XYZ file of C-alpha atoms in Angstrom:
730
model
C -0.259 -0.496 0.140
C 2.902 2.691 0.264
C 4.017 1.791 -3.313
C 0.717 2.571 -4.490
C 0.305 5.737 -2.620
C 3.784 6.533 -3.498
C 3.447 5.922 -7.485
C 0.169 8.146 -6.861
C 2.374 10.881 -5.904
C 4.665 10.693 -8.680
C 2.474 10.540 -11.162
C -0.077 13.466 -11.025
C 2.183 16.081 -10.297
C 3.508 15.410 -13.431
C 3.281 17.708 -16.917
C 2.669 15.038 -19.901
C 5.962 15.315 -20.895
C 7.251 14.521 -18.239
C 5.357 11.979 -17.168
C 5.916 10.489 -20.126
C 9.828 10.252 -19.612
C 8.628 9.083 -16.039
C 7.071 5.902 -17.549
C 9.025 5.225 -20.352
C 11.278 2.491 -18.441
C 12.070 -0.243 -21.236
C 15.435 0.376 -23.710
C 17.063 3.915 -24.282
C 15.591 7.118 -23.404
C 16.924 10.403 -24.625
C 14.894 13.470 -22.633
C 15.630 17.225 -24.495
C 15.153 18.874 -21.203
C 15.234 22.380 -21.819
C 16.581 25.577 -19.027
C 14.037 25.321 -16.212
C 12.031 21.923 -17.290
C 12.316 20.085 -14.211
C 14.598 17.907 -15.501
C 16.121 17.008 -11.920
C 12.621 16.205 -10.417
C 11.073 13.984 -13.820
C 14.334 11.893 -13.200
C 14.185 11.108 -9.402
C 10.640 10.534 -10.270
C 11.436 8.147 -12.743
C 13.777 6.504 -10.057
C 10.564 6.305 -7.318
C 8.582 4.527 -10.500
C 11.155 2.009 -11.503
C 11.068 1.197 -7.705
C 7.663 1.332 -6.811
C 5.699 0.466 -9.663
C 7.497 -1.466 -11.590
C 9.621 -3.481 -9.018
C 13.129 -2.697 -9.288
C 15.464 -3.143 -7.165
C 17.307 0.314 -5.842
C 20.723 -1.659 -5.757
C 20.133 -1.773 -9.738
C 19.780 1.278 -10.332
C 22.254 3.944 -10.831
C 21.921 8.009 -11.882
C 25.313 9.531 -12.437
C 25.005 13.391 -12.144
C 28.209 16.411 -12.988
C 28.859 17.754 -9.740
C 28.325 16.463 -5.821
C 26.200 19.454 -4.990
C 23.514 18.315 -7.880
C 24.083 14.146 -6.635
C 23.454 15.514 -2.982
C 20.624 17.166 -4.284
C 18.864 14.406 -6.385
C 19.715 11.856 -3.592
C 17.456 14.246 -1.310
C 14.624 14.619 -3.334
C 14.197 11.001 -3.545
C 14.631 10.579 0.137
C 11.458 13.055 0.312
C 9.228 10.626 -2.457
C 10.706 7.317 -1.199
C 12.161 7.512 2.056
C 13.670 4.471 3.075
C 12.838 2.473 0.086
C 15.445 4.160 -1.834
C 18.063 2.043 0.472
C 21.002 0.932 -1.871
C 20.388 3.281 -4.380
C 23.474 4.923 -6.345
C 23.519 8.368 -6.866
C 26.701 9.805 -8.043
C 29.378 11.779 -10.237
C 31.018 10.149 -12.727
C 34.267 10.556 -10.991
C 32.766 9.134 -7.826
C 31.502 6.336 -8.736
C 34.369 5.344 -11.338
C 36.622 5.777 -7.836
C 34.348 3.137 -6.082
C 34.468 0.439 -8.762
C 38.401 1.138 -9.211
C 38.791 1.022 -5.286
C 36.995 -2.570 -5.248
C 38.164 -3.458 -8.707
C 41.579 -1.420 -9.916
C 44.094 -3.954 -8.999
C 43.771 -5.583 -12.688
C 44.753 -2.125 -13.913
C 47.422 -1.830 -11.631
C 46.082 0.558 -8.286
C 45.465 -0.534 -5.058
C 42.704 0.284 -3.023
C 44.279 2.592 -0.861
C 45.357 4.920 -4.278
C 45.227 9.145 -4.041
C 43.855 11.109 -6.123
C 45.755 14.128 -7.495
C 43.830 17.416 -8.013
C 44.596 20.105 -10.497
C 47.614 21.745 -8.351
C 48.848 17.983 -7.323
C 49.296 17.698 -11.305
C 50.907 20.769 -12.298
C 53.096 20.231 -9.737
C 53.918 16.806 -11.086
C 54.627 17.603 -14.583
C 56.550 20.720 -13.711
C 58.998 18.033 -11.288
C 58.634 15.818 -15.003
C 60.146 18.582 -17.447
C 62.910 19.137 -14.626
C 63.526 15.000 -14.880
C 64.004 15.545 -18.894
C 65.848 19.158 -18.613
C 62.954 20.693 -20.494
C 62.166 24.503 -19.752
C 59.087 25.344 -17.882
C 59.645 29.010 -19.600
C 59.062 27.346 -23.441
C 56.346 24.118 -22.410
C 54.273 25.396 -20.345
C 53.006 22.585 -17.546
C 49.375 23.852 -17.642
C 49.483 23.718 -21.324
C 51.116 19.994 -21.105
C 48.183 19.044 -18.630
C 45.845 20.257 -20.947
C 47.096 18.372 -23.819
C 47.423 15.213 -21.423
C 43.925 15.317 -20.427
C 42.393 15.981 -23.832
C 44.156 12.597 -24.847
C 43.074 10.791 -21.556
C 39.598 12.072 -22.576
C 40.360 10.170 -25.651
C 40.564 7.401 -24.327
C 44.792 7.277 -25.895
C 47.065 5.901 -22.870
C 50.644 7.198 -22.845
C 51.304 3.980 -25.208
C 48.712 4.947 -27.618
C 49.115 8.559 -27.560
C 52.434 7.769 -29.040
C 50.771 6.947 -32.857
C 48.305 10.545 -33.180
C 52.013 12.392 -32.239
C 52.169 14.968 -35.663
C 54.043 18.080 -34.106
C 56.805 18.911 -32.531
C 54.902 19.843 -28.689
C 52.909 17.068 -29.403
C 56.201 15.173 -29.216
C 57.102 16.989 -25.802
C 53.527 16.119 -24.560
C 54.536 12.438 -25.232
C 57.663 12.615 -23.661
C 56.018 14.298 -20.577
C 53.066 12.249 -20.321
C 55.385 8.834 -20.718
C 57.431 9.801 -17.262
C 54.142 11.780 -15.924
C 52.266 8.277 -16.005
C 55.397 6.644 -14.312
C 55.387 9.115 -11.239
C 51.743 8.573 -10.604
C 52.216 5.182 -11.116
C 54.914 4.788 -8.397
C 52.760 7.102 -5.954
C 50.329 4.967 -6.382
C 48.270 7.814 -7.792
C 46.131 9.131 -10.455
C 44.444 12.351 -11.940
C 40.904 12.948 -12.568
C 41.115 11.722 -16.216
C 43.122 8.651 -14.538
C 39.784 7.744 -12.726
C 37.508 7.161 -16.302
C 40.214 5.882 -18.317
C 41.182 3.511 -16.231
C 37.433 1.590 -15.325
C 36.557 1.770 -19.044
C 39.833 -0.079 -19.162
C 39.331 -2.453 -16.802
C 36.060 -2.931 -18.089
C 37.586 -3.610 -21.874
C 39.890 -5.793 -20.569
C 37.864 -7.314 -18.119
C 34.715 -8.608 -19.606
C 33.931 -10.952 -15.933
C 34.647 -7.588 -13.646
C 31.742 -5.485 -16.806
C 29.597 -8.247 -16.048
C 29.438 -8.105 -12.524
C 28.133 -4.044 -13.378
C 25.898 -4.817 -16.228
C 24.130 -7.400 -14.067
C 24.086 -4.801 -11.027
C 23.407 -1.840 -13.060
C 19.713 -2.955 -14.542
C 18.750 0.993 -15.062
C 21.394 3.595 -16.065
C 20.263 7.896 -15.688
C 22.825 10.269 -16.650
C 21.843 13.343 -15.965
C 23.255 16.861 -18.011
C 24.923 14.137 -21.472
C 25.218 16.730 -23.386
C 28.296 17.357 -21.283
C 30.023 13.842 -21.540
C 33.419 13.274 -23.099
C 34.732 10.233 -25.490
C 35.453 8.829 -22.263
C 32.153 9.461 -20.080
C 30.519 8.134 -23.498
C 31.665 4.672 -23.469
C 31.759 3.914 -20.122
C 28.075 4.685 -20.286
C 27.863 2.736 -23.165
C 29.883 -0.508 -21.329
C 27.603 -0.303 -18.411
C 24.236 -0.062 -20.881
C 25.431 -2.645 -23.009
C 23.421 -6.014 -21.285
C 20.008 -4.755 -20.428
C 20.073 -1.159 -22.530
C 18.187 0.761 -20.586
C 19.804 3.961 -20.513
C 17.773 7.047 -20.071
C 20.023 10.634 -21.198
C 19.202 13.942 -20.423
C 20.785 16.925 -21.734
C 19.902 19.729 -24.262
C 22.432 20.511 -26.597
C 21.550 23.980 -26.602
C 23.213 23.730 -22.855
C 26.568 22.683 -23.971
C 29.038 24.888 -22.764
C 32.312 22.597 -21.570
C 34.038 21.907 -25.247
C 37.224 23.031 -23.070
C 36.954 20.072 -20.621
C 36.949 17.963 -23.483
C 32.696 17.718 -23.429
C 31.612 16.462 -26.349
C 27.778 17.525 -27.236
C 27.149 14.725 -30.655
C 27.498 12.518 -27.865
C 23.751 14.132 -27.504
C 22.769 14.944 -30.664
C 24.300 11.399 -32.061
C 22.623 9.479 -29.159
C 19.645 8.538 -31.695
C 22.489 6.678 -34.170
C 23.940 5.022 -31.266
C 20.461 4.083 -29.777
C 18.130 3.398 -33.040
C 15.293 2.182 -31.435
C 15.650 5.158 -29.124
C 12.421 7.435 -27.469
C 12.775 10.767 -27.340
C 10.373 13.331 -25.578
C 11.175 16.819 -25.762
C 10.508 18.836 -22.282
C 9.370 22.603 -23.403
C 7.540 23.519 -20.020
C 9.631 26.411 -18.351
C 9.051 26.374 -14.452
C 11.374 29.124 -14.353
C 12.037 32.140 -15.163
C 8.999 34.264 -17.188
C 7.351 34.507 -20.789
C 9.967 38.091 -21.788
C 13.433 36.664 -20.141
C 12.360 32.766 -22.091
C 11.595 34.812 -24.873
C 14.848 36.806 -25.202
C 16.340 33.679 -24.613
C 15.096 31.684 -27.338
C 15.926 35.367 -30.262
C 18.872 34.348 -28.932
C 19.943 30.773 -29.430
C 18.459 30.699 -32.453
C 20.411 31.269 -34.269
C 22.893 28.094 -33.562
C 22.806 25.569 -36.800
C 23.749 22.744 -33.526
C 20.636 24.227 -32.012
C 18.268 21.077 -31.094
C 14.323 23.046 -32.238
C 12.473 23.014 -29.161
C 9.250 25.278 -28.561
C 9.990 26.514 -24.916
C 7.541 27.946 -23.379
C 5.723 28.488 -19.799
C 2.397 29.452 -17.332
C 4.653 31.964 -15.238
C 4.134 35.930 -15.599
C 4.836 38.015 -18.269
C 7.184 39.577 -15.785
C 9.251 42.881 -16.481
C 11.192 43.720 -19.743
C 14.732 43.287 -20.242
C 16.975 45.827 -18.933
C 20.049 46.927 -20.798
C 22.354 49.141 -19.411
C 24.537 51.145 -21.623
C 28.114 52.280 -18.942
C 30.957 54.470 -19.104
C 33.612 51.511 -17.659
C 34.151 48.609 -16.066
C 33.482 50.740 -12.084
C 30.968 52.849 -14.078
C 29.004 49.698 -14.646
C 29.680 47.624 -11.545
C 27.941 50.927 -9.429
C 25.012 50.558 -11.645
C 24.822 47.137 -10.655
C 25.067 47.559 -7.078
C 22.793 50.703 -6.930
C 20.180 48.637 -9.107
C 20.287 45.608 -6.046
C 19.867 48.279 -3.699
C 16.627 49.285 -5.294
C 15.731 45.236 -5.638
C 16.148 44.989 -1.538
C 14.826 47.791 -0.611
C 11.792 48.777 -3.361
C 11.007 44.663 -4.422
C 11.234 43.213 -0.979
C 14.152 40.983 -2.882
C 17.582 40.079 -1.027
C 21.194 40.044 -1.500
C 21.083 36.190 -1.765
C 18.320 36.688 -4.428
C 21.186 38.407 -6.645
C 23.673 37.081 -9.571
C 26.305 38.703 -11.038
C 27.156 36.384 -14.289
C 30.763 37.264 -16.342
C 32.126 35.321 -18.653
C 36.399 35.797 -17.585
C 37.383 35.688 -13.956
C 38.666 39.458 -14.420
C 36.055 41.006 -14.808
C 35.416 40.431 -10.877
C 37.841 42.480 -9.965
C 35.315 46.063 -10.460
C 32.529 44.625 -9.194
C 34.444 43.319 -5.804
C 35.660 47.178 -5.293
C 32.493 47.655 -5.450
C 30.984 45.505 -3.025
C 33.124 46.498 -0.633
C 33.157 50.243 -0.909
C 29.400 50.110 -0.717
C 29.318 47.489 2.213
C 27.248 45.269 0.533
C 28.276 41.528 1.336
C 28.993 38.877 -1.861
C 30.709 35.345 -1.910
C 33.273 35.008 -4.767
C 32.750 31.516 -6.715
C 35.563 30.667 -7.984
C 38.128 32.502 -6.101
C 40.621 31.369 -3.413
C 37.951 28.207 -2.935
C 38.550 26.759 0.959
C 40.322 23.269 -0.517
C 42.750 25.072 -1.994
C 43.673 27.456 0.343
C 47.529 26.979 1.189
C 47.058 25.929 5.118
C 44.352 23.236 4.608
C 46.155 22.114 1.768
C 48.860 21.105 4.175
C 47.446 19.350 6.664
C 45.169 17.796 4.044
C 48.882 16.667 2.259
C 49.705 15.779 5.848
C 46.920 12.958 5.852
C 47.514 11.941 2.926
C 50.875 10.902 3.634
C 49.476 9.227 6.716
C 46.991 7.376 3.993
C 50.026 6.142 1.178
C 53.465 7.307 2.620
C 54.227 6.906 -0.777
C 52.753 10.046 -2.211
C 55.677 11.685 -3.501
C 53.492 14.765 -3.763
C 51.825 15.426 -0.509
C 55.401 13.863 0.894
C 57.182 16.630 -0.840
C 54.619 20.070 0.148
C 54.984 18.616 3.703
C 58.866 17.797 4.066
C 60.187 21.990 5.379
C 56.165 22.168 6.827
C 57.040 24.070 9.358
C 60.073 24.483 8.344
C 62.547 21.423 9.993
C 65.891 22.186 8.748
C 65.865 20.151 4.946
C 66.291 22.138 2.388
C 65.893 22.466 -1.418
C 69.063 21.034 -2.307
C 68.272 17.573 0.283
C 65.088 17.153 -1.185
C 66.266 17.730 -4.643
C 68.845 14.915 -3.943
C 66.202 12.434 -2.363
C 64.247 13.531 -5.796
C 67.255 12.491 -8.000
C 67.837 9.298 -5.730
C 64.090 8.408 -6.388
C 64.037 9.338 -10.139
C 67.792 7.312 -10.853
C 65.947 4.205 -8.545
C 62.708 4.141 -10.517
C 60.848 4.507 -6.526
C 58.916 7.256 -4.087
C 59.995 9.618 -2.202
C 59.557 7.806 1.283
C 61.699 4.554 -0.398
C 64.606 7.691 -1.273
C 64.078 9.188 2.484
C 63.596 5.746 4.318
C 66.982 4.514 2.724
C 68.796 8.236 2.798
C 68.246 8.590 6.201
C 69.252 6.033 7.506
C 73.215 6.706 5.979
C 76.110 7.862 7.827
C 78.003 9.889 5.722
C 75.637 12.525 5.003
C 76.734 16.120 7.051
C 74.869 15.243 11.270
C 72.244 18.231 10.835
C 71.417 17.162 7.550
C 71.277 13.399 8.556
C 69.135 14.205 11.974
C 66.480 16.460 10.255
C 65.481 13.764 7.136
C 65.903 11.120 10.696
C 63.605 13.187 12.910
C 60.833 13.822 9.914
C 60.915 10.331 8.699
C 59.990 9.469 12.587
C 57.096 11.513 12.701
C 55.510 10.345 9.895
C 55.878 6.921 10.845
C 54.459 7.849 14.364
C 51.477 9.925 13.228
C 51.011 6.341 10.546
C 51.014 3.861 13.749
C 48.518 6.553 15.429
C 46.359 6.547 12.362
C 45.340 3.064 12.923
C 43.321 4.223 16.287
C 42.530 7.737 15.583
C 39.158 8.746 14.980
C 39.297 11.115 11.431
C 39.812 15.095 14.413
C 41.604 13.594 16.755
C 44.359 11.874 13.883
C 43.828 16.292 12.891
C 44.560 16.956 16.068
C 47.389 14.317 16.897
C 49.280 16.171 13.488
C 48.710 20.094 14.115
C 50.903 19.207 17.543
C 53.742 17.136 16.470
C 54.024 19.216 13.863
C 53.593 22.532 16.078
C 51.515 23.645 13.035
C 49.517 26.053 14.781
C 52.883 28.528 16.331
C 53.847 28.163 12.829
C 51.165 30.136 11.665
C 51.073 32.820 13.888
C 54.244 34.364 12.544
C 52.037 35.088 10.135
C 49.919 38.685 10.217
C 47.028 36.482 9.285
C 48.047 33.808 11.070
C 44.539 33.285 13.315
C 42.465 33.562 9.802
C 44.475 30.661 8.977
C 43.721 29.075 12.306
C 40.197 29.472 11.595
C 40.332 27.546 8.507
C 42.474 24.598 10.442
C 39.695 24.418 13.080
C 36.534 24.575 10.318
C 38.205 21.641 8.256
C 37.863 19.414 11.890
C 34.997 20.828 11.960
C 34.109 19.066 8.481
C 36.118 16.284 9.593
C 33.599 15.436 12.476
C 30.937 14.327 9.795
C 33.574 11.334 10.055
C 34.334 10.973 13.702
C 32.102 7.397 14.260
C 33.535 5.641 10.630
C 36.448 3.216 11.548
C 39.698 4.727 10.971
C 40.856 3.096 7.574
C 37.399 3.721 6.526
C 37.009 7.760 7.373
C 40.961 8.261 6.496
C 39.843 7.881 2.140
C 36.732 8.359 1.985
C 37.059 12.166 3.040
C 40.032 12.878 1.118
C 38.159 11.013 -1.972
C 35.809 13.721 -0.927
C 38.183 16.704 -1.213
C 39.906 15.469 -3.909
C 36.230 15.817 -5.874
C 34.801 18.631 -4.533
C 34.097 21.627 -6.872
C 33.390 25.547 -6.880
C 29.728 25.181 -7.106
C 30.046 22.224 -4.389
C 31.577 25.155 -1.826
C 28.231 27.390 -2.540
C 26.102 28.070 0.956
C 22.661 28.457 -0.176
C 21.668 29.907 3.046
C 23.953 32.847 2.863
C 22.197 36.311 2.316
C 24.928 37.390 0.147
C 25.307 38.335 -3.571
C 26.735 36.035 -6.080
C 29.666 36.942 -7.987
C 29.936 33.579 -10.549
C 30.967 32.861 -13.501
C 28.807 31.345 -17.025
C 30.074 28.706 -16.971
C 30.274 28.203 -13.213
C 26.359 29.472 -13.193
C 25.245 26.361 -15.023
C 22.485 24.941 -12.962
C 21.723 27.502 -10.877
C 18.913 30.023 -10.544
C 18.311 33.227 -9.453
C 15.614 35.880 -8.856
C 17.991 38.663 -10.293
C 20.777 38.370 -12.390
C 22.767 40.655 -13.426
C 24.927 39.556 -17.281
C 28.076 42.606 -17.176
C 30.627 43.119 -19.340
C 27.291 42.333 -22.981
C 30.022 43.397 -25.548
C 31.618 41.609 -29.141
C 35.379 40.956 -27.182
C 34.247 39.403 -23.909
C 31.193 37.822 -25.381
C 31.308 36.810 -27.104
C 35.305 35.997 -26.571
C 37.426 37.821 -29.076
C 39.242 34.194 -28.979
C 36.230 32.620 -30.455
C 36.262 34.587 -33.350
C 37.801 32.368 -36.328
C 36.335 29.214 -34.868
C 32.570 28.778 -36.410
C 32.168 26.541 -33.542
C 33.678 28.149 -30.739
C 31.251 31.399 -31.951
C 28.273 28.499 -30.880
C 29.127 27.522 -28.233
C 30.333 31.459 -26.700
C 26.141 32.164 -27.165
C 24.796 28.926 -25.969
C 27.144 29.618 -23.204
C 24.656 33.700 -23.039
C 21.704 31.689 -23.410
C 22.462 29.104 -20.319
C 23.487 32.775 -18.478
C 20.287 34.794 -19.580
C 18.115 31.551 -18.311
C 19.140 31.328 -14.648
C 17.099 34.551 -13.900
C 13.921 33.888 -12.278
C 12.341 37.103 -12.293
C 14.527 39.951 -13.548
C 17.456 39.634 -16.362
C 19.396 42.754 -16.555
C 22.311 43.852 -19.317
C 25.134 45.950 -19.272
C 28.062 46.285 -21.854
C 30.898 49.033 -21.667
C 31.451 51.598 -23.565
C 35.706 51.259 -22.907
C 36.805 48.218 -20.524
C 40.167 47.562 -19.063
C 41.355 43.838 -19.130
C 44.569 42.580 -18.345
C 46.407 46.410 -18.905
C 44.821 47.373 -21.551
C 41.640 49.667 -22.686
C 39.301 48.455 -24.772
C 36.705 49.743 -26.615
C 34.103 47.133 -27.881
C 30.898 47.224 -30.070
C 27.954 45.968 -28.577
C 27.436 42.299 -28.083
C 25.764 40.796 -31.100
C 23.260 38.457 -29.210
C 21.965 42.351 -27.807
C 20.532 42.931 -31.096
C 18.879 39.412 -31.331
C 16.455 40.238 -28.893
C 13.492 42.004 -29.936
C 12.954 45.639 -29.140
C 9.365 45.366 -27.562
C 11.240 43.411 -24.438
C 14.390 45.322 -24.048
C 14.409 48.730 -22.219
C 17.047 50.975 -21.028
C 14.656 52.722 -18.622
C 14.585 50.570 -15.539
C 11.750 48.668 -13.781
C 11.048 51.593 -12.026
C 11.312 54.183 -14.967
C 14.034 56.947 -15.163
C 13.412 59.043 -11.948
C 13.717 55.588 -9.771
C 16.809 54.333 -11.397
C 19.165 56.536 -13.426
C 20.483 53.857 -15.418
C 22.232 56.562 -17.916
C 24.350 58.026 -15.190
C 23.047 57.140 -10.773
C 26.224 55.923 -10.371
C 28.294 57.420 -7.162
C 24.984 57.991 -4.249
C 26.620 60.220 -1.562
C 28.547 63.905 -2.171
C 32.044 63.609 -2.731
C 33.768 65.579 -0.306
C 33.227 65.867 2.652
C 32.737 70.291 3.342
C 35.274 71.057 0.064
C 32.901 71.575 -3.078
C 29.431 72.870 -2.508
C 28.480 70.927 -6.060
C 27.867 67.545 -5.492
C 29.315 65.234 -8.606
C 28.411 61.853 -9.394
C 30.498 59.329 -11.422
C 29.521 60.426 -15.564
C 29.493 63.873 -15.008
C 31.431 66.365 -17.447
C 33.445 68.639 -15.733
C 35.500 71.382 -16.780
C 39.188 72.064 -15.920
C 41.096 75.364 -16.706
C 44.158 73.532 -17.430
C 43.362 69.780 -18.819
C 39.906 71.114 -20.816
C 36.713 68.922 -20.108
C 36.395 65.971 -18.929
C 34.025 63.334 -17.423
C 34.228 62.040 -13.978
C 35.096 58.024 -14.083
C 35.836 57.471 -9.996
C 36.037 59.141 -6.886
C 36.875 58.084 -3.315
C 37.689 58.966 0.144
C 40.739 60.466 1.434
C 41.495 61.267 5.097
C 39.359 65.254 4.973
C 39.340 65.216 1.086
C 38.078 63.400 -2.161
C 40.562 61.438 -4.586
C 38.580 62.287 -8.516
C 39.559 60.551 -11.397
C 38.686 62.466 -14.593
C 39.146 61.340 -18.535
C 40.049 64.628 -20.305
C 39.263 64.731 -23.713
C 42.749 65.771 -24.965
C 44.572 64.490 -21.945
C 43.457 61.641 -21.092
C 42.967 60.625 -16.603
C 43.777 62.699 -14.004
C 43.538 61.885 -10.410
C 42.913 65.195 -8.837
C 42.098 66.215 -4.933
C 38.850 67.509 -5.830
C 39.434 70.296 -2.733
C 42.260 71.623 -5.091
C 40.872 71.052 -8.685
C 38.154 73.497 -8.935
C 36.009 72.093 -11.056
C 32.860 73.330 -13.478
C 30.281 70.967 -13.739
C 29.338 71.428 -17.518
C 26.887 69.903 -20.240
C 28.765 68.088 -22.746
C 29.047 70.484 -25.669
C 29.809 73.662 -23.381
C 31.710 76.404 -25.108
C 34.258 77.514 -22.343
C 35.785 80.564 -22.056
């Protein structure tokens, strides 16, 4: 009876397309899900329907997402529908699920159950070490470019051996040499990088039919969200797992494919019917998120793309306010206009700061916004800034934990060997790394050998011996300590707090370490041998958006790429200029230009009630003042839904010049200036006010003069007169 009541709840709350997607349970199924169309609702209800109506065991279902945050939300929604009936269900990211598979069966591809996962920083450090060993100049061969090339090769399922067959240039030859040594060093450290997790799982299945058959038998139904973001390795993995029962449900939208730089291939979704000719296709075209106006504007922008999948998006939501287009002088003008409108939304329309998000194409655009928000005291969070798990002190403690878990993790051992300082210099570390390289061993093996030598200088020998004893002692204690206690043991034995307190920001950094202990408390009830690897895996696979705290009442600053999957009542898209969005690097590549358009579409469809677009006539980026034309996407929006007037009329928010809303001087001028005002100076002539900020009892005002360029002046001494633009001056 419980199952029947759940089944009725599942089906009666769905629209006809959603219900069709839920009830199509046999064979391949492709769900084209427009933005805000309730695809997560469909996936979760489909899982509930499979269990409650079709009698499928939860242990026979796998649901794959692209972020830990999405996986958590999906799991919570399923629990709300099914309660304890969902026990045994597999929900997670590709990487998390494949990690579990490799920890169980990875021995067949040369991995121990305790392998470590190297994150982006670890990979770059290992490539730098490889370049040093191969005597290649990192200034000539960028470690980042080489890492990207290796990642692309692995996403195409090319190992260090098979990649050699595709080498066609000198740079690719360099990549090949680095790739081979890089993989050797990973193996010595019993480590994998992100791409290895997928690559080795595919190779595990391909080379071991018995292992594949076991997982195929277990996972009768496979559901994959954001299918347009899969790469070749992920698609091959999906095909292998679904190879027996063919109950594959792929959910995605080609118009939201924006990760080609991560090797995502939208063709996986577009060619789904070629791979599965008998697939059922369901179109989710009702939008529950945005107003009619926002949806219409976004549809007009994306309609010109050639890889656009035709779908007639519609919504029962209100018509809504027009899309607001703001013309700004520069990026500071733009930032202050955004802040002024956010203030109006909070004061007049009852929104909170947390309801507002500012989206931009590149991270550098956040600088002017951050400065403005700090100046006006508006709370904000910067997604993709220095993330918690990327802070120096956190990475130090995690490196200790990783060495405790796997002493052969050479990258982590190199990080902590002299942190805090213990008299082991770079020269000693280089000698250890050279020995490890020459003997095909890990850094820990080299340390163990060298620390026992009698021909070393006493100081170096004693320092290495003490460090080895420290690590071995912590490893021994780790067998009996709960995870929070293990962290405390590391902090005490290394005197890490005293090390932090030598810095001016030591208290703040120590608070971060204490916060890490708070996170570790979630693993306190697990056995030590189980808790540590689970914690380290979680830390390695966390992403920017996973760390977002949705409850905070702060304005969100986030790139368009990171904003995918999120939604906000009010969205500000800044930098709507050709050269910024679309990015100038895409101009000569038609495929890249199509993706830029999809990126704009994704940004616009994050908005629920209000959408603001802005462009600057002149923008300073990377030290250059760029005068860009308006973004080509603006002209695609019909004039009847695009306005420059604002939401409340010109008297309420003056989008043509409402920038600095407080008096600029403290008794030094009878006249109030605003950024954007035209002024006259006896020496420099006519100019426009670009910026202003307090300086003791005066104000510094920046004016861009027509003939002599920008000048920073003290307002009390400048003797500026406010003028109309074309006044004739004596």
